[in-house]
Every structure is written in structure tokens, then in C-alpha cells.
Amino acid sequence: MAMDSLEALFEDGLRDMYYAEKKLTRILPKMAKKATSPELADAFTSHAEETEGQVERIEKVFELLDKTARGKRCEALEGLSAEGDHVMEEAEEDGVMDAGLCASAQAVEHYEIARYGALIAWAKQLEMTDAADLLVETLEEEKAADEKLNGIAEKVNPMAERKEAA
Ligand SMILES: [Fe+2]
């Protein structure tokens, strides 16, 4: 696709996030299974459900654009996902697993927050108010998920440290 306009850039970014969100609907349940803190597991499970809705919102934005919803391999998410896999494979202590998973999930949230921020700005620039409104709903969910993880990190990080101090 020729990237010759803000519309094209917007559509390209949307495809990137469509791929990312769909992949996250599969990754988050895996992270929920690996988390040892029930609170962290619940946070992953509820965000996985929220993510299903985020996929649907992107589909609605494609509809508003009169385009078929299609994803495009998102290299950033692939990289962040590989880092998460590394934690899941290598963490040898419960606390270390949780602290690592929490940080991996927050890296994903921050990526999403950056991307949705740009998409919303572009949608507004293109006077696509309905699209911007849908994406704002998702952005708010990502910010709330990040905030929740901040709180959980404060509880799981000390658990990761305890073993070493003993
Ligand atoms: Fe998301």
C-alpha cells in the first residue's frame, strides 16, 4: 500500500494494531496461566476479554473507512511478545515470574498507548470523529490496564526480591 497520505498512514497503523490486538487475545490468556499471583492472573484475564472488544472496535473503524479489516504483521508486538515468552520460559521463582510478566505486559500497554495516541490524533486531523471516539474508548482501557498493573507490580516486586534476601 502506498503511504502517500495521512489516510494511508492511518490505515496502515490501524492494520498494525489489528494484528497486535488479535495476537494479544491469544497471549494474555497464556500469561494468565503462568502468573502465580491470582490478582495478576485476573488482570490478564479481564484485559484479554477487554481486548476482544478492542478488536471489534478496530473492525468498526475499518467499516467507517469502508475498508476490509486486515492485519499487518506488527514487528514491535512480535518483539515484545518474544520478551514475554523469555520470561515465561526462564523465570524460576514465582515472584520473579510475576514481576517479569507484569513488566512485559506494561511494555505492551505503553506501546499500545503510543500507537492509539497517534491514531486518535490522525483521526481527528482527518475529521473522522466517530473513529476517534472509538479509539479513545480503547485508549482509556489501555491506560486503566497499565495503572492496574502499576498497583500489582508494587505487590509482586517485593515477592521477587524475598528469595534473594533469604
Ligand atoms: Fe489493547
Coordinates of N, CA, C and O and ligand atoms in Angstrom, one line a residue:
M1 N 0.8 -1.2 0.0 CA 0.0 0.0 0.0 C 0.9 1.3 0.0 O 1.8 1.3 0.8
A2 N 0.6 2.2 -0.9 CA 1.4 3.4 -1.0 C 1.1 4.3 0.2 O -0.1 4.5 0.6
M3 N 2.1 4.7 0.9 CA 1.9 5.6 2.1 C 2.1 7.0 1.6 O 3.1 7.6 1.9
D4 N 1.1 7.5 0.9 CA 1.2 8.8 0.3 C 0.3 9.8 0.9 O 0.1 10.9 0.3
S5 N -0.3 9.5 2.0 CA -1.3 10.4 2.6 C -1.5 10.1 4.1 O -1.1 9.0 4.5
L6 N -2.1 11.0 4.8 CA -2.4 10.8 6.2 C -3.4 9.6 6.3 O -3.3 8.8 7.2
E7 N -4.3 9.6 5.4 CA -5.3 8.5 5.3 C -4.6 7.1 5.3 O -5.0 6.2 5.9
A8 N -3.6 7.1 4.4 CA -2.9 5.8 4.2 C -2.1 5.4 5.4 O -2.0 4.3 5.8
L9 N -1.5 6.5 6.1 CA -0.8 6.2 7.3 C -1.7 5.7 8.4 O -1.4 4.8 9.1
F10 N -2.9 6.3 8.4 CA -3.9 5.9 9.4 C -4.3 4.5 9.2 O -4.3 3.7 10.1
E11 N -4.6 4.1 8.0 CA -5.0 2.7 7.7 C -3.9 1.8 8.0 O -4.1 0.7 8.5
D12 N -2.7 2.1 7.7 CA -1.5 1.3 8.0 C -1.4 1.0 9.5 O -1.2 -0.1 9.9
G13 N -1.5 2.1 10.2 CA -1.4 2.0 11.7 C -2.5 1.2 12.3 O -2.4 0.4 13.2
L14 N -3.7 1.3 11.7 CA -4.9 0.5 12.1 C -4.6 -1.0 11.9 O -5.0 -1.8 12.7
R15 N -4.1 -1.3 10.7 CA -3.8 -2.7 10.4 C -2.7 -3.3 11.4 O -2.8 -4.4 11.8
D16 N -1.8 -2.5 11.7 CA -0.7 -2.9 12.7 C -1.4 -3.2 14.1 O -1.1 -4.3 14.7
M17 N -2.3 -2.3 14.5 CA -3.0 -2.6 15.8 C -4.0 -3.7 15.7 O -4.2 -4.4 16.7
Y18 N -4.6 -3.9 14.6 CA -5.5 -5.0 14.4 C -4.7 -6.4 14.6 O -5.2 -7.3 15.3
Y19 N -3.6 -6.4 14.0 CA -2.7 -7.6 14.2 C -2.3 -7.8 15.6 O -2.4 -8.9 16.2
A20 N -1.9 -6.7 16.2 CA -1.4 -6.7 17.6 C -2.5 -7.1 18.6 O -2.3 -8.0 19.4
E21 N -3.7 -6.5 18.5 CA -4.8 -6.9 19.4 C -5.2 -8.3 19.2 O -5.5 -9.0 20.2
K22 N -5.3 -8.8 18.0 CA -5.7 -10.2 17.8 C -4.7 -11.1 18.4 O -5.0 -12.1 19.0
K23 N -3.4 -10.8 18.2 CA -2.4 -11.6 18.8 C -2.5 -11.6 20.4 O -2.3 -12.6 21.0
L24 N -2.8 -10.4 20.9 CA -2.9 -10.3 22.4 C -4.0 -11.1 23.0 O -4.0 -11.5 24.1
T25 N -5.1 -11.3 22.2 CA -6.2 -12.1 22.7 C -5.7 -13.6 22.9 O -6.3 -14.3 23.7
R26 N -4.6 -13.9 22.2 CA -4.1 -15.3 22.5 C -2.9 -15.3 23.5 O -2.8 -16.2 24.2
I27 N -2.2 -14.2 23.6 CA -1.1 -14.1 24.5 C -1.5 -13.9 26.0 O -1.0 -14.5 26.9
L28 N -2.5 -13.0 26.2 CA -2.9 -12.7 27.5 C -3.4 -13.9 28.3 O -3.0 -14.1 29.5
P29 N -4.2 -14.8 27.7 CA -4.6 -16.0 28.5 C -3.4 -16.9 28.8 O -3.4 -17.5 29.9
K30 N -2.4 -16.9 28.0 CA -1.2 -17.7 28.3 C -0.5 -17.1 29.5 O 0.0 -17.8 30.4
M31 N -0.4 -15.8 29.5 CA 0.2 -15.1 30.6 C -0.6 -15.3 31.9 O 0.0 -15.4 33.0
A32 N -1.9 -15.3 31.8 CA -2.8 -15.5 33.0 C -2.5 -16.9 33.6 O -2.5 -17.1 34.8
K33 N -2.2 -17.9 32.7 CA -1.9 -19.2 33.2 C -0.6 -19.3 33.9 O -0.4 -20.0 34.9
K34 N 0.4 -18.5 33.5 CA 1.7 -18.5 34.0 C 1.8 -17.7 35.3 O 2.7 -17.9 36.1
A35 N 1.0 -16.7 35.4 CA 1.0 -15.8 36.6 C 0.7 -16.6 37.9 O -0.2 -17.4 37.9
T36 N 1.5 -16.4 38.9 CA 1.2 -17.1 40.2 C 0.4 -16.3 41.1 O -0.4 -16.8 41.9
S37 N 0.4 -14.9 41.0 CA -0.5 -14.1 41.8 C -1.9 -14.1 41.2 O -2.1 -13.8 40.0
P38 N -2.9 -14.5 42.0 CA -4.3 -14.5 41.5 C -4.7 -13.2 41.0 O -5.4 -13.1 40.0
E39 N -4.3 -12.1 41.6 CA -4.6 -10.8 41.2 C -4.1 -10.4 39.8 O -4.7 -9.9 39.0
L40 N -2.8 -10.9 39.6 CA -2.2 -10.6 38.3 C -2.9 -11.5 37.2 O -3.2 -11.0 36.1
A41 N -3.2 -12.7 37.6 CA -3.9 -13.6 36.6 C -5.2 -13.0 36.2 O -5.6 -13.0 35.1
D42 N -6.0 -12.5 37.2 CA -7.3 -11.9 37.0 C -7.1 -10.7 36.1 O -8.0 -10.4 35.2
A43 N -6.1 -9.9 36.3 CA -5.9 -8.7 35.5 C -5.6 -9.1 34.0 O -6.2 -8.5 33.1
F44 N -4.8 -10.1 33.8 CA -4.6 -10.6 32.4 C -5.9 -11.1 31.8 O -6.2 -10.9 30.7
T45 N -6.6 -11.9 32.6 CA -7.9 -12.5 32.1 C -8.9 -11.4 31.7 O -9.5 -11.4 30.6
S46 N -9.0 -10.4 32.6 CA -10.0 -9.4 32.3 C -9.5 -8.5 31.1 O -10.3 -8.1 30.3
H47 N -8.2 -8.3 31.0 CA -7.8 -7.5 29.9 C -7.9 -8.3 28.6 O -8.0 -7.7 27.5
A48 N -7.7 -9.6 28.7 CA -7.9 -10.4 27.4 C -9.4 -10.2 26.9 O -9.6 -10.1 25.7
E49 N -10.3 -10.2 27.9 CA -11.7 -10.0 27.5 C -11.9 -8.6 26.9 O -12.6 -8.5 25.8
E50 N -11.3 -7.7 27.5 CA -11.4 -6.3 27.0 C -10.8 -6.2 25.6 O -11.3 -5.5 24.7
T51 N -9.7 -6.9 25.4 CA -9.0 -6.9 24.1 C -9.9 -7.4 23.0 O -9.8 -6.9 21.9
E52 N -10.8 -8.4 23.3 CA -11.7 -8.9 22.3 C -12.6 -7.7 21.8 O -12.8 -7.6 20.6
G53 N -13.0 -6.9 22.7 CA -13.8 -5.7 22.4 C -13.0 -4.7 21.6 O -13.5 -4.0 20.7
Q54 N -11.7 -4.6 21.9 CA -10.8 -3.7 21.2 C -10.7 -4.1 19.7 O -10.6 -3.3 18.8
V55 N -10.6 -5.4 19.5 CA -10.5 -5.9 18.1 C -11.8 -5.5 17.4 O -11.7 -5.0 16.2
E56 N -12.9 -5.7 18.0 CA -14.2 -5.3 17.4 C -14.3 -3.8 17.1 O -14.8 -3.4 16.0
R57 N -13.7 -3.0 18.0 CA -13.7 -1.5 17.7 C -12.9 -1.2 16.5 O -13.3 -0.4 15.7
I58 N -11.8 -1.9 16.3 CA -10.9 -1.6 15.1 C -11.7 -2.1 13.9 O -11.7 -1.4 12.9
E59 N -12.4 -3.2 14.0 CA -13.3 -3.6 12.8 C -14.3 -2.5 12.5 O -14.5 -2.3 11.3
K60 N -14.9 -1.9 13.5 CA -15.8 -0.8 13.3 C -15.2 0.4 12.6 O -15.8 1.0 11.7
V61 N -13.9 0.7 13.0 CA -13.2 1.8 12.3 C -12.9 1.5 10.9 O -13.1 2.3 10.0
F62 N -12.5 0.2 10.6 CA -12.4 -0.2 9.2 C -13.7 0.0 8.4 O -13.7 0.5 7.3
E63 N -14.8 -0.4 9.0 CA -16.1 -0.2 8.4 C -16.3 1.3 8.1 O -16.8 1.6 7.0
L64 N -16.0 2.2 9.0 CA -16.2 3.6 8.8 C -15.4 4.1 7.6 O -15.7 5.0 6.9
L65 N -14.2 3.4 7.5 CA -13.3 3.8 6.3 C -13.8 3.1 5.0 O -13.2 3.4 4.0
D66 N -14.8 2.2 5.2 CA -15.2 1.5 4.0 C -14.1 0.5 3.5 O -14.0 0.4 2.3
K67 N -13.4 0.0 4.4 CA -12.3 -0.9 4.1 C -12.5 -2.3 4.7 O -13.1 -2.3 5.8
T68 N -11.9 -3.3 4.2 CA -11.9 -4.6 4.8 C -10.9 -4.6 5.9 O -9.8 -4.1 5.8
A69 N -11.3 -5.2 7.1 CA -10.4 -5.3 8.2 C -9.3 -6.3 7.9 O -9.6 -7.5 7.6
R70 N -8.1 -5.8 7.9 CA -7.0 -6.7 7.6 C -5.8 -6.3 8.5 O -5.5 -5.1 8.7
G71 N -5.1 -7.3 9.0 CA -4.0 -7.0 9.9 C -2.7 -7.0 9.1 O -2.7 -7.5 7.9
K72 N -1.7 -6.4 9.7 CA -0.4 -6.4 9.1 C 0.6 -6.8 10.2 O 0.6 -6.1 11.3
R73 N 1.5 -7.7 10.0 CA 2.4 -8.2 11.0 C 3.1 -7.0 11.7 O 3.7 -6.1 11.1
C74 N 2.9 -6.9 13.0 CA 3.4 -5.8 13.8 C 4.7 -6.3 14.4 O 4.7 -7.1 15.4
E75 N 5.8 -5.8 13.9 CA 7.1 -6.2 14.4 C 7.4 -5.9 15.9 O 8.0 -6.6 16.6
A76 N 6.8 -4.7 16.3 CA 7.0 -4.3 17.7 C 6.4 -5.3 18.6 O 7.0 -5.7 19.6
L77 N 5.1 -5.7 18.3 CA 4.4 -6.6 19.2 C 5.1 -8.0 19.1 O 5.2 -8.7 20.2
E78 N 5.6 -8.4 18.0 CA 6.4 -9.6 17.9 C 7.6 -9.6 18.8 O 7.8 -10.6 19.5
G79 N 8.3 -8.5 18.9 CA 9.4 -8.4 19.7 C 9.1 -8.4 21.2 O 9.7 -9.1 22.0
L80 N 8.0 -7.6 21.5 CA 7.6 -7.6 22.9 C 7.0 -8.9 23.4 O 7.3 -9.4 24.5
S81 N 6.4 -9.6 22.5 CA 5.8 -10.9 22.8 C 7.0 -11.9 23.0 O 6.9 -12.8 23.9
A82 N 8.1 -11.8 22.2 CA 9.2 -12.7 22.4 C 9.9 -12.5 23.8 O 10.3 -13.4 24.4
E83 N 9.9 -11.2 24.2 CA 10.4 -10.9 25.5 C 9.5 -11.5 26.6 O 10.1 -12.0 27.6
G84 N 8.2 -11.5 26.4 CA 7.3 -12.1 27.4 C 7.5 -13.6 27.4 O 7.5 -14.2 28.5
D85 N 7.7 -14.2 26.3 CA 8.0 -15.7 26.2 C 9.2 -16.0 27.0 O 9.3 -17.0 27.6
H86 N 10.2 -15.2 26.8 CA 11.5 -15.4 27.5 C 11.3 -15.5 29.0 O 11.8 -16.3 29.7
V87 N 10.5 -14.5 29.5 CA 10.2 -14.5 31.0 C 9.5 -15.8 31.3 O 9.8 -16.5 32.3
M88 N 8.4 -16.2 30.5 CA 7.7 -17.4 30.9 C 8.5 -18.7 30.8 O 8.3 -19.6 31.6
E89 N 9.5 -18.7 30.0 CA 10.3 -19.9 29.9 C 11.4 -19.9 30.9 O 11.8 -21.0 31.4
E90 N 12.0 -18.7 31.3 CA 13.2 -18.7 32.1 C 12.9 -18.4 33.6 O 13.8 -18.8 34.4
A91 N 11.8 -17.8 34.0 CA 11.7 -17.4 35.4 C 11.6 -18.6 36.2 O 10.8 -19.5 35.9
E92 N 12.4 -18.7 37.3 CA 12.5 -19.9 38.1 C 11.8 -19.8 39.5 O 11.7 -20.7 40.2
E93 N 11.4 -18.6 39.8 CA 10.7 -18.3 41.1 C 9.4 -17.7 40.8 O 9.3 -16.9 39.8
D94 N 8.4 -18.0 41.6 CA 7.0 -17.4 41.4 C 7.1 -15.9 41.3 O 6.5 -15.3 40.5
G95 N 7.7 -15.3 42.3 CA 7.8 -13.8 42.4 C 8.5 -13.2 41.2 O 8.1 -12.2 40.6
V96 N 9.5 -13.9 40.7 CA 10.3 -13.4 39.6 C 9.4 -13.5 38.3 O 9.4 -12.6 37.5
M97 N 8.6 -14.6 38.2 CA 7.7 -14.8 37.1 C 6.7 -13.6 37.1 O 6.5 -13.0 36.0
D98 N 6.1 -13.3 38.2 CA 5.1 -12.3 38.3 C 5.6 -10.9 38.0 O 5.0 -10.1 37.2
A99 N 6.8 -10.6 38.6 CA 7.4 -9.3 38.4 C 7.8 -9.1 36.9 O 7.5 -8.1 36.3
G100 N 8.3 -10.2 36.3 CA 8.7 -10.2 34.9 C 7.5 -10.0 34.0 O 7.5 -9.2 33.0
L101 N 6.4 -10.8 34.3 CA 5.2 -10.8 33.4 C 4.5 -9.4 33.5 O 4.0 -8.9 32.5
C102 N 4.5 -8.8 34.7 CA 3.9 -7.5 34.9 C 4.6 -6.5 34.1 O 4.0 -5.7 33.4
A103 N 6.0 -6.5 34.1 CA 6.7 -5.5 33.3 C 6.5 -5.8 31.8 O 6.4 -4.8 31.0
S104 N 6.5 -7.0 31.4 CA 6.3 -7.3 30.0 C 4.9 -6.8 29.5 O 4.8 -6.2 28.4
A105 N 3.9 -7.0 30.3 CA 2.6 -6.5 30.0 C 2.5 -5.0 29.9 O 1.9 -4.4 29.0
Q106 N 3.2 -4.4 30.8 CA 3.2 -2.9 30.8 C 4.0 -2.4 29.6 O 3.6 -1.3 29.1
A107 N 5.0 -3.1 29.1 CA 5.7 -2.6 27.9 C 4.7 -2.7 26.7 O 4.7 -1.8 25.9
V108 N 3.9 -3.7 26.7 CA 2.8 -3.8 25.6 C 1.8 -2.7 25.8 O 1.5 -2.0 24.8
E109 N 1.4 -2.4 27.0 CA 0.4 -1.3 27.2 C 1.0 0.0 26.8 O 0.3 0.8 26.1
H110 N 2.2 0.3 27.1 CA 2.8 1.5 26.7 C 3.0 1.7 25.2 O 2.8 2.7 24.6
Y111 N 3.3 0.6 24.5 CA 3.3 0.6 23.1 C 1.9 0.9 22.5 O 1.8 1.8 21.6
E112 N 0.9 0.2 23.1 CA -0.5 0.5 22.6 C -0.9 1.9 22.8 O -1.5 2.5 22.0
I113 N -0.6 2.4 24.0 CA -0.9 3.8 24.3 C -0.3 4.8 23.3 O -0.9 5.7 22.8
A114 N 1.0 4.5 23.0 CA 1.6 5.4 22.0 C 1.0 5.3 20.6 O 0.7 6.3 20.0
R115 N 0.6 4.1 20.2 CA 0.0 3.9 18.9 C -1.4 4.5 18.8 O -1.7 5.1 17.8
Y116 N -2.2 4.2 19.9 CA -3.6 4.7 19.8 C -3.5 6.2 19.9 O -4.4 6.9 19.3
G117 N -2.6 6.8 20.7 CA -2.5 8.2 20.7 C -2.3 8.8 19.4 O -3.0 9.8 19.0
A118 N -1.4 8.2 18.6 CA -1.2 8.8 17.2 C -2.4 8.5 16.3 O -2.8 9.4 15.6
L119 N -3.0 7.4 16.4 CA -4.2 7.1 15.6 C -5.3 8.1 15.9 O -6.0 8.5 15.0
I120 N -5.5 8.4 17.2 CA -6.6 9.3 17.5 C -6.2 10.7 17.0 O -7.1 11.4 16.4
A121 N -5.0 11.1 17.1 CA -4.6 12.4 16.5 C -4.8 12.5 15.0 O -5.3 13.5 14.5
W122 N -4.5 11.4 14.3 CA -4.7 11.4 12.9 C -6.2 11.3 12.5 O -6.6 12.0 11.6
A123 N -7.0 10.6 13.3 CA -8.4 10.5 13.0 C -9.0 11.9 13.2 O -9.9 12.3 12.4
K124 N -8.6 12.6 14.2 CA -9.1 14.0 14.4 C -8.7 14.9 13.3 O -9.5 15.7 12.8
Q125 N -7.4 14.8 12.9 CA -6.9 15.6 11.8 C -7.7 15.3 10.5 O -8.0 16.3 9.8
L126 N -8.2 14.1 10.4 CA -8.9 13.7 9.2 C -10.4 13.9 9.4 O -11.2 13.6 8.5
E127 N -10.8 14.5 10.5 CA -12.2 14.8 10.8 C -13.0 13.6 10.9 O -14.2 13.6 10.5
M128 N -12.4 12.5 11.3 CA -13.1 11.2 11.5 C -13.5 11.1 13.0 O -12.9 10.3 13.7
T129 N -14.5 11.9 13.4 CA -14.8 11.9 14.8 C -15.3 10.6 15.4 O -14.9 10.2 16.5
D130 N -16.1 9.9 14.6 CA -16.6 8.6 15.1 C -15.4 7.6 15.4 O -15.4 6.8 16.3
A131 N -14.5 7.6 14.4 CA -13.4 6.7 14.5 C -12.5 7.1 15.8 O -12.1 6.3 16.6
A132 N -12.3 8.4 15.9 CA -11.5 8.9 17.0 C -12.2 8.5 18.3 O -11.5 8.1 19.3
D133 N -13.5 8.6 18.4 CA -14.2 8.3 19.7 C -14.1 6.8 20.0 O -13.9 6.5 21.2
L134 N -14.1 6.0 19.0 CA -14.0 4.5 19.3 C -12.6 4.2 19.8 O -12.4 3.5 20.7
L135 N -11.6 4.9 19.2 CA -10.2 4.6 19.6 C -9.9 5.2 20.9 O -9.1 4.7 21.7
V136 N -10.6 6.3 21.3 CA -10.4 6.9 22.6 C -10.9 5.9 23.7 O -10.3 5.7 24.8
E137 N -12.0 5.2 23.4 CA -12.5 4.2 24.4 C -11.4 3.2 24.6 O -11.2 2.8 25.8
T138 N -10.8 2.7 23.6 CA -9.7 1.7 23.7 C -8.5 2.3 24.5 O -8.0 1.6 25.4
L139 N -8.1 3.5 24.1 CA -7.0 4.1 24.8 C -7.2 4.2 26.3 O -6.3 3.9 27.1
E140 N -8.5 4.5 26.7 CA -8.8 4.6 28.1 C -8.6 3.3 28.8 O -8.2 3.2 29.9
E141 N -9.0 2.2 28.1 CA -8.9 0.9 28.7 C -7.4 0.5 28.8 O -7.0 -0.1 29.8
E142 N -6.6 0.9 27.8 CA -5.2 0.6 27.9 C -4.5 1.3 29.1 O -3.7 0.7 29.8
K143 N -4.9 2.6 29.3 CA -4.3 3.4 30.4 C -4.8 2.8 31.7 O -4.0 2.7 32.7
A144 N -6.0 2.3 31.8 CA -6.5 1.8 33.1 C -5.8 0.4 33.3 O -5.5 0.1 34.5
A145 N -5.6 -0.3 32.3 CA -4.9 -1.6 32.5 C -3.4 -1.4 33.0 O -2.9 -2.1 33.9
D146 N -2.8 -0.3 32.4 CA -1.4 0.0 32.8 C -1.4 0.4 34.3 O -0.5 0.0 35.1
E147 N -2.4 1.3 34.7 CA -2.5 1.7 36.1 C -2.7 0.6 37.0 O -2.1 0.5 38.1
K148 N -3.6 -0.4 36.6 CA -3.8 -1.5 37.5 C -2.5 -2.3 37.7 O -2.2 -2.8 38.8
L149 N -1.8 -2.5 36.6 CA -0.5 -3.2 36.6 C 0.5 -2.5 37.5 O 1.3 -3.2 38.2
N150 N 0.5 -1.2 37.5 CA 1.4 -0.4 38.4 C 1.1 -0.9 39.9 O 2.1 -1.1 40.6
G151 N -0.1 -0.9 40.2 CA -0.5 -1.3 41.6 C -0.1 -2.8 41.9 O 0.4 -3.0 43.0
I152 N -0.3 -3.7 40.9 CA 0.1 -5.1 41.2 C 1.6 -5.2 41.3 O 2.1 -6.0 42.1
A153 N 2.3 -4.5 40.4 CA 3.8 -4.5 40.5 C 4.3 -4.2 41.9 O 5.3 -4.8 42.4
E154 N 3.7 -3.2 42.5 CA 4.1 -2.8 43.9 C 4.0 -4.0 44.8 O 4.7 -4.1 45.8
K155 N 3.0 -4.9 44.6 CA 2.9 -6.1 45.4 C 3.8 -7.2 45.0 O 4.3 -8.0 45.9
V156 N 3.9 -7.5 43.7 CA 4.7 -8.6 43.3 C 6.2 -8.4 43.3 O 7.0 -9.4 43.5
N157 N 6.6 -7.2 43.1 CA 8.1 -6.9 43.1 C 8.8 -7.4 44.4 O 9.8 -8.0 44.3
P158 N 8.2 -7.0 45.6 CA 8.9 -7.5 46.8 C 8.9 -9.0 46.9 O 9.8 -9.5 47.5
M159 N 7.9 -9.7 46.3 CA 7.9 -11.2 46.4 C 9.1 -11.7 45.6 O 9.6 -12.8 45.9
A160 N 9.4 -11.0 44.5 CA 10.5 -11.4 43.7 C 11.9 -11.3 44.4 O 12.8 -12.0 44.2
E161 N 11.9 -10.3 45.2 CA 13.2 -9.9 45.9 C 13.4 -10.9 47.1 O 14.6 -11.2 47.4
R162 N 12.3 -11.3 47.8 CA 12.4 -12.0 49.1 C 13.4 -13.2 49.0 O 14.3 -13.4 49.8
K163 N 13.3 -14.0 47.9 CA 14.1 -15.2 47.8 C 15.6 -14.9 47.9 O 16.4 -15.6 48.6
E164 N 16.0 -13.8 47.2 CA 17.5 -13.5 47.2 C 18.0 -13.0 48.5 O 19.1 -13.3 48.9
A165 N 17.1 -12.3 49.3 CA 17.5 -11.8 50.5 C 17.6 -12.9 51.6 O 18.3 -12.7 52.6
A166 N 16.9 -14.0 51.4 CA 16.9 -15.1 52.4 C 18.3 -15.8 52.5 O 19.1 -15.8 51.6
Ligands
FE1 FE -5.1 -3.5 23.6

